[in-house]
Tab-separated table of C-alpha atoms in Angstrom:
chain	number	residue	atom	x	y	z
A	1	MET	CA	0.001	0.116	0.179
A	2	ARG	CA	1.687	3.145	-1.082
A	3	ARG	CA	1.651	5.908	1.509
A	4	ILE	CA	0.335	9.881	0.609
A	5	ARG	CA	2.826	11.984	2.265
A	6	CYS	CA	1.757	15.540	3.278
A	7	PRO	CA	4.521	17.982	3.092
A	8	GLY	CA	2.796	20.797	5.644
A	9	ALA	CA	1.708	17.802	8.157
A	10	HIS	CA	4.799	18.592	10.670
A	11	VAL	CA	4.259	22.439	9.854
A	12	ILE	CA	0.102	21.479	11.360
A	13	THR	CA	1.205	19.359	14.252
A	14	ALA	CA	3.796	22.559	15.517
A	15	SER	CA	0.932	25.018	15.036
A	16	VAL	CA	-1.369	23.005	16.949
A	17	LEU	CA	1.413	22.311	19.667
A	18	SER	CA	2.169	25.845	20.095
A	19	SER	CA	-1.796	26.759	20.775
A	20	MET	CA	-2.077	24.369	23.145
A	21	ILE	CA	1.078	25.723	24.772
A	22	ARG	CA	-0.667	29.349	25.003
A	23	MET	CA	-3.726	27.950	25.833
A	24	GLY	CA	-1.907	25.699	28.784
A	25	VAL	CA	-0.274	28.945	30.237
A	26	MET	CA	-3.568	31.433	30.143
A	27	PHE	CA	-4.956	28.700	32.148
A	28	MET	CA	-2.269	28.273	34.651
A	29	ALA	CA	-2.474	32.434	34.920
A	30	ARG	CA	-5.787	32.547	35.468
A	31	LEU	CA	-5.429	29.581	37.752
A	32	ALA	CA	-3.005	31.594	39.498
A	33	ILE	CA	-5.216	34.888	39.904
A	34	ALA	CA	-8.348	32.671	41.329
A	35	ILE	CA	-5.971	31.148	43.812
A	36	VAL	CA	-4.756	34.243	45.088
A	37	ILE	CA	-8.616	35.677	45.041
A	38	VAL	CA	-9.700	32.746	46.908
A	39	ALA	CA	-7.201	32.858	49.419
A	40	ALA	CA	-8.122	36.538	49.828
A	41	SER	CA	-11.718	35.973	50.066
A	42	LEU	CA	-10.542	32.853	53.080
A	43	LEU	CA	-8.645	35.479	55.160
A	44	VAL	CA	-10.959	38.312	55.064
A	45	THR	CA	-13.971	35.660	55.692
A	46	SER	CA	-12.125	33.622	58.569
A	47	GLY	CA	-12.488	33.918	62.385
A	48	THR	CA	-10.868	36.435	64.087
A	49	THR	CA	-8.461	37.268	61.746
A	50	THR	CA	-11.045	39.826	59.718
A	51	ALA	CA	-10.893	42.225	61.947
A	52	THR	CA	-8.740	45.219	62.332
A	53	THR	CA	-6.850	46.105	65.227
A	54	LEU	CA	-6.039	49.351	66.626
A	55	TYR	CA	-4.251	50.351	69.661
A	56	TRP	CA	-4.562	53.464	71.315
A	57	THR	CA	-2.254	55.459	73.940
A	58	PRO	CA	-3.850	57.677	76.813
A	59	ALA	CA	-2.515	61.349	76.643
A	60	HIS	CA	-4.713	62.921	79.099
A	61	GLU	CA	-2.513	65.748	79.709
A	62	LEU	CA	-3.034	66.932	76.195
A	63	ALA	CA	-6.795	67.444	76.440
A	64	PRO	CA	-8.524	70.437	77.725
A	65	GLN	CA	-10.192	70.440	80.914
A	66	GLY	CA	-12.763	72.557	83.014
A	67	GLY	CA	-15.411	72.201	80.609
A	68	HIS	CA	-16.838	69.008	82.200
A	69	TYR	CA	-20.307	70.676	81.977
A	70	GLY	CA	-20.857	70.100	78.227
A	71	ALA	CA	-20.820	67.473	75.497
A	72	VAL	CA	-17.649	67.822	73.269
A	73	VAL	CA	-17.585	69.134	69.922
A	74	ALA	CA	-14.100	69.713	67.894
A	75	CYS	CA	-13.135	71.040	64.528
A	76	ASP	CA	-10.340	73.954	63.348
A	77	LEU	CA	-13.040	76.418	64.125
A	78	ASP	CA	-10.612	79.278	63.912
A	79	GLY	CA	-9.142	77.873	60.370
A	80	ASP	CA	-5.389	77.932	62.090
A	81	GLY	CA	-4.455	74.594	60.846
A	82	ASP	CA	-5.152	73.155	64.453
A	83	GLN	CA	-8.133	71.556	66.275
A	84	ASP	CA	-9.839	73.692	68.926
A	85	VAL	CA	-12.599	71.729	71.379
A	86	SER	CA	-16.012	72.900	72.227
A	87	PHE	CA	-18.256	71.920	75.207
A	88	VAL	CA	-21.854	72.518	74.239
A	89	ASN	CA	-24.386	72.887	77.459
A	90	SER	CA	-27.812	73.342	78.062
A	91	GLY	CA	-27.514	76.989	76.733
A	92	GLU	CA	-29.406	78.487	79.550
A	93	ALA	CA	-27.105	81.630	79.797
A	94	PRO	CA	-23.848	81.722	77.041
A	95	GLY	CA	-21.455	81.272	79.939
A	96	GLN	CA	-22.512	77.644	80.300
A	97	ASN	CA	-20.866	77.046	77.162
A	98	ALA	CA	-16.937	76.633	76.775
A	99	GLN	CA	-14.606	77.285	74.209
A	100	PHE	CA	-11.265	75.912	74.117
A	101	TRP	CA	-8.879	77.566	71.398
A	102	ASN	CA	-5.888	75.791	70.632
A	103	ILE	CA	-2.643	78.150	70.523
A	104	GLY	CA	-0.242	75.785	70.691
A	105	THR	CA	0.395	74.051	67.527
A	106	ALA	CA	-1.324	71.021	65.073
A	107	GLN	CA	1.360	68.794	66.930
A	108	THR	CA	1.214	69.794	70.666
A	109	PRO	CA	-1.841	71.557	71.642
A	110	GLU	CA	-1.869	74.230	74.499
A	111	TRP	CA	-5.612	75.356	75.428
A	112	GLN	CA	-7.269	78.449	76.252
A	113	ILE	CA	-10.910	78.952	77.452
A	114	ASP	CA	-13.471	81.213	76.063
A	115	MET	CA	-16.768	81.277	77.574
A	116	ASP	CA	-18.714	83.246	74.587
A	117	VAL	CA	-18.253	81.801	71.513
A	118	VAL	CA	-20.633	78.661	71.238
A	119	PRO	CA	-24.139	79.543	70.623
A	120	ALA	CA	-26.841	79.756	73.135
A	121	LEU	CA	-29.958	77.582	72.925
A	122	ILE	CA	-32.575	78.728	75.475
A	123	GLY	CA	-34.285	75.487	76.800
A	124	CYS	CA	-32.553	73.236	75.200
A	125	TRP	CA	-31.592	70.333	78.461
A	126	GLU	CA	-28.848	68.043	77.616
A	127	ARG	CA	-27.567	69.131	74.482
A	128	LYS	CA	-25.719	67.391	72.212
A	129	GLY	CA	-23.856	68.839	68.882
A	130	ALA	CA	-21.738	68.305	65.702
A	131	TYR	CA	-19.951	70.715	63.592
A	132	GLY	CA	-19.668	70.984	60.024
A	133	ASP	CA	-19.343	72.944	57.063
A	134	ILE	CA	-23.117	72.805	55.670
A	135	ASP	CA	-23.081	75.488	52.984
A	136	ALA	CA	-19.402	75.108	51.728
A	137	ASP	CA	-18.444	78.557	52.704
A	138	GLY	CA	-15.318	77.640	54.486
A	139	ASP	CA	-16.346	77.537	57.953
A	140	PHE	CA	-18.068	75.391	60.557
A	141	ASP	CA	-21.830	75.476	61.383
A	142	LEU	CA	-23.315	73.482	64.443
A	143	VAL	CA	-26.505	71.156	64.662
A	144	SER	CA	-27.079	70.054	67.766
A	145	GLY	CA	-30.243	68.049	69.520
A	146	CYS	CA	-31.974	68.653	72.938
A	147	LEU	CA	-33.910	66.088	75.614
A	148	GLN	CA	-37.206	67.293	73.413
A	149	PRO	CA	-37.751	66.354	69.603
A	150	GLY	CA	-36.007	67.466	66.899
A	151	LEU	CA	-32.916	69.431	65.915
A	152	TYR	CA	-31.487	72.976	65.745
A	153	LEU	CA	-28.963	74.331	63.110
A	154	HIS	CA	-26.858	77.560	64.053
A	155	ARG	CA	-25.309	78.841	60.974
A	156	ASN	CA	-22.289	80.363	61.128
A	157	VAL	CA	-21.838	83.896	59.171
A	158	GLY	CA	-18.773	85.300	60.730
A	159	THR	CA	-15.392	84.122	59.309
A	160	PRO	CA	-13.412	81.340	60.533
A	161	GLN	CA	-11.394	83.543	62.933
A	162	ALA	CA	-14.563	85.120	64.492
A	163	PRO	CA	-17.325	82.815	64.230
A	164	GLN	CA	-20.942	84.368	64.413
A	165	TRP	CA	-24.230	82.191	64.369
A	166	VAL	CA	-27.737	82.608	63.103
A	167	ASP	CA	-30.145	80.321	64.070
A	168	ASP	CA	-31.767	78.319	60.915
A	169	SER	CA	-33.153	75.508	62.603
A	170	ALA	CA	-36.207	75.491	59.600
A	171	VAL	CA	-33.431	73.461	57.329
A	172	VAL	CA	-33.471	70.509	59.889
A	173	GLN	CA	-36.843	70.712	61.143
A	174	GLY	CA	-39.271	67.699	60.515
A	175	ILE	CA	-36.111	65.131	60.232
A	176	THR	CA	-36.454	63.186	63.348
A	177	SER	CA	-39.175	63.213	65.779
A	178	ASN	CA	-36.735	61.161	68.509
A	179	TRP	CA	-36.197	62.596	71.771
A	180	GLN	CA	-32.377	62.944	72.878
A	181	ALA	CA	-30.850	62.889	69.268
A	182	GLU	CA	-27.300	63.110	68.866
A	183	PRO	CA	-26.288	63.970	65.425
A	184	CYS	CA	-23.024	63.778	63.213
A	185	LEU	CA	-22.484	65.015	60.358
A	186	ALA	CA	-20.244	63.238	57.709
A	187	ASP	CA	-20.144	62.533	54.070
A	188	ILE	CA	-21.311	58.719	54.706
A	189	ASP	CA	-21.838	57.713	50.861
A	190	ALA	CA	-18.980	59.682	49.681
A	191	ASP	CA	-21.072	62.155	47.370
A	192	GLY	CA	-19.056	65.320	47.977
A	193	ASP	CA	-22.007	66.464	50.883
A	194	LEU	CA	-22.549	66.138	54.581
A	195	ASP	CA	-25.191	63.497	55.365
A	196	LEU	CA	-26.598	63.448	58.805
A	197	VAL	CA	-26.627	60.441	61.081
A	198	ILE	CA	-28.700	60.195	64.376
A	199	ALA	CA	-28.200	58.132	67.245
A	200	THR	CA	-30.614	58.325	70.470
A	201	SER	CA	-29.495	58.623	73.946
A	202	GLY	CA	-30.656	54.765	75.606
A	203	GLY	CA	-31.554	53.784	72.210
A	204	SER	CA	-30.584	51.045	69.695
A	205	GLY	CA	-28.512	51.924	66.456
A	206	ALA	CA	-28.229	54.952	64.448
A	207	PHE	CA	-29.919	56.193	61.471
A	208	LEU	CA	-28.855	57.896	58.164
A	209	TYR	CA	-30.636	60.573	56.456
A	210	ARG	CA	-29.013	61.164	53.420
A	211	ASN	CA	-28.208	64.472	52.066
A	212	VAL	CA	-29.482	64.785	48.623
A	213	GLY	CA	-28.963	68.597	48.011
A	214	THR	CA	-25.783	70.034	47.157
A	215	PRO	CA	-22.789	71.000	49.428
A	216	GLN	CA	-23.999	74.196	49.433
A	217	ILE	CA	-27.863	74.103	50.007
A	218	PRO	CA	-28.397	70.871	51.950
A	219	GLN	CA	-31.982	68.775	51.833
A	220	TRP	CA	-31.746	65.425	53.699
A	221	THR	CA	-34.151	62.884	53.443
A	222	HIS	CA	-36.475	61.781	55.981
A	223	PRO	CA	-37.659	59.424	57.904
A	224	GLY	CA	-33.940	57.782	57.779
A	225	SER	CA	-32.835	54.282	57.158
A	226	LYS	CA	-31.101	52.494	59.764
A	227	LEU	CA	-27.489	51.533	59.546
A	228	PRO	CA	-26.980	47.740	58.778
A	229	GLY	CA	-24.744	46.724	62.235
A	230	ALA	CA	-24.604	49.739	63.789
A	231	THR	CA	-25.805	48.912	67.213
A	232	VAL	CA	-24.632	51.891	69.212
A	233	SER	CA	-26.784	53.540	71.901
A	234	GLY	CA	-25.865	57.202	71.558
A	235	ALA	CA	-22.772	59.854	71.376
A	236	VAL	CA	-22.328	58.657	67.515
A	237	ARG	CA	-18.846	59.622	65.631
A	238	LEU	CA	-17.593	58.592	62.498
A	239	GLY	CA	-14.067	58.860	60.593
A	240	ASP	CA	-11.718	56.796	59.053
A	241	LEU	CA	-9.919	55.349	61.965
A	242	ASP	CA	-8.513	52.308	59.945
A	243	LEU	CA	-7.220	54.626	57.309
A	244	ASP	CA	-8.836	52.414	54.685
A	245	GLY	CA	-11.287	54.812	52.808
A	246	ASP	CA	-14.299	54.555	54.393
A	247	LEU	CA	-16.262	55.904	58.037
A	248	ASP	CA	-15.848	53.369	60.668
A	249	MET	CA	-18.156	54.649	64.243
A	250	VAL	CA	-17.689	54.970	67.220
A	251	GLY	CA	-20.342	55.541	70.047
A	252	ARG	CA	-21.938	54.548	73.693
A	253	ALA	CA	-21.923	50.963	74.360
A	254	SER	CA	-23.687	50.252	77.282
A	255	GLY	CA	-22.721	53.560	78.903
A	256	SER	CA	-19.305	52.947	77.627
A	257	VAL	CA	-17.077	53.460	74.180
A	258	GLY	CA	-17.893	50.884	71.441
A	259	CYS	CA	-16.323	50.837	67.998
A	260	TRP	CA	-18.233	49.987	64.750
A	261	GLU	CA	-15.783	48.950	61.847
A	262	ASN	CA	-17.559	49.637	58.165
A	263	ILE	CA	-16.879	46.109	56.426
A	264	GLY	CA	-18.863	47.788	53.693
A	265	THR	CA	-17.477	50.354	50.957
A	266	PRO	CA	-17.071	54.314	50.995
A	267	GLN	CA	-20.429	54.300	49.345
A	268	SER	CA	-22.440	51.788	51.059
A	269	PRO	CA	-21.366	51.319	54.612
A	270	ALA	CA	-22.280	48.289	56.695
A	271	PHE	CA	-20.801	47.903	60.396
A	272	ALA	CA	-19.887	45.724	62.717
A	273	TYR	CA	-19.021	45.760	66.347
A	274	ASN	CA	-15.292	45.214	66.617
A	275	PRO	CA	-13.796	45.699	70.501
A	276	GLY	CA	-10.226	45.164	69.016
A	277	MET	CA	-10.173	48.615	67.372
A	278	LEU	CA	-10.136	50.298	70.550
A	279	ILE	CA	-7.344	48.358	72.404
A	280	GLY	CA	-5.960	50.877	75.104
A	281	VAL	CA	-9.316	52.717	75.567
A	282	THR	CA	-10.303	52.149	78.959
A	283	PRO	CA	-12.505	54.917	80.205
A	284	GLY	CA	-15.562	54.163	82.797
A	285	PHE	CA	-19.318	56.143	81.782
A	286	VAL	CA	-19.058	58.052	78.911
A	287	LEU	CA	-20.861	61.034	78.478
A	288	SER	CA	-20.041	62.337	75.076
A	289	MET	CA	-17.078	61.694	72.573
A	290	GLU	CA	-15.140	63.323	69.568
A	291	LEU	CA	-12.775	62.328	66.966
A	292	LEU	CA	-10.128	64.561	66.017
A	293	ASP	CA	-6.603	64.723	64.717
A	294	ILE	CA	-5.052	66.253	68.049
A	295	ASP	CA	-1.524	65.448	67.165
A	296	GLY	CA	-1.413	66.230	63.647
A	297	ASP	CA	0.002	62.596	62.720
A	298	GLY	CA	-2.545	62.019	59.583
A	299	ASP	CA	-4.932	59.511	61.769
A	300	LEU	CA	-7.905	60.570	64.231
A	301	ASP	CA	-7.550	60.553	67.902
A	302	LEU	CA	-10.364	59.505	70.573
A	303	LEU	CA	-11.666	62.826	73.447
A	304	ILE	CA	-14.277	61.125	75.593
A	305	MET	CA	-15.872	63.093	78.060
A	306	ASP	CA	-17.295	61.278	81.551
A	307	GLY	CA	-18.991	64.210	82.905
A	308	HIS	CA	-15.847	65.022	85.232
A	309	GLN	CA	-13.075	64.798	83.297
A	310	ALA	CA	-11.852	64.905	79.633
A	311	TYR	CA	-9.794	61.763	78.403
A	312	LEU	CA	-7.609	61.492	75.460
A	313	PHE	CA	-6.656	58.607	73.573
A	314	LEU	CA	-3.845	58.624	70.510
A	315	ASN	CA	-4.563	56.467	67.789
A	316	GLU	CA	-1.626	54.214	66.382
A	317	ALA	CA	-3.311	53.770	63.096
A	318	VAL	CA	-2.063	50.975	61.083
A	319	THR	CA	0.326	48.644	62.771
A	320	ALA	CA	2.388	45.848	61.610
A	321	ALA	CA	-0.037	43.462	63.418
A	322	GLN	CA	-2.745	44.525	60.559
A	323	GLN	CA	-0.876	43.467	57.440
A	324	SER	CA	-3.542	40.515	57.686
A	325	SER	CA	-6.249	42.503	58.453
A	326	TRP	CA	-9.645	43.164	57.094
A	327	GLY	CA	-8.814	47.015	56.531
A	328	THR	CA	-5.358	46.587	55.375
A	329	ILE	CA	-7.197	44.171	52.416
A	330	LYS	CA	-10.195	46.645	51.681
A	331	ALA	CA	-7.267	49.307	51.066
A	332	MET	CA	-4.984	46.719	49.114
A	333	TYR	CA	-8.132	45.456	46.548
A	334	ARG	CA	-10.182	48.913	46.151
């Protein structure tokens, strides 16, 4: 029998072999990527290694003292590059509200008390407040809640160096009818304007009122929606504690201070209680609290009032122990 030779047979075989090799390489590469993704997923979802760990150092000597008769609120009120601290009270007399100007530096604060800065609010008992630039004019406005239902807004129509307050509470009327509302202003959905997060003293949970207006003209939706996982019972504050790009939460928990890590995204927050984010924070009863970068190192520190004294804890931020933490993973894979 005569065999028919095909001169191109060896060429066809080499082409097929080359194609098979390329396909094999692509398969192995995709398999390697899949293994990395699965490993990261397992690390995020396995046991206690998912929770971010943060360590705090007491530095009570840096905290302003003498304003124990009010709830603590902080911002760079005079626009000089460091953090100032206000203590707002019932407002029955202007002298009950203490302002502490930072006359030191952004790294080492020194305090000078001023009793004629924070606006009075007659008939407001157990006042809690928060600063925020709600109209994008470069200075800080003040929203507050009291023992009675409703919110109050004092708009700052002065300058960063000389605040001047005008009551504009009509803007926040009807947002909440809760008693003892404790408001916080933060851009919780990363859309460039300030939303309202409100916890109720003695309640269970925090409620989000989204700003559907603009940075210049706020308009908050109501009723609010409950933030998933945020079982805070008052004194809520939001800030990026673990430097992963989204806002975490601190607040009152059973009379003391608790922390809820944001396990969602900057646009869609979701919270999980994580006591490991407050290692070294050891106060007793908590009346109010504030997050502020008091030592100018780029992370948020924690100032706590217990009704008698101010306690300051410095945030040690991301440490070597956190290289496999949930916060680090989120920062890497965004």
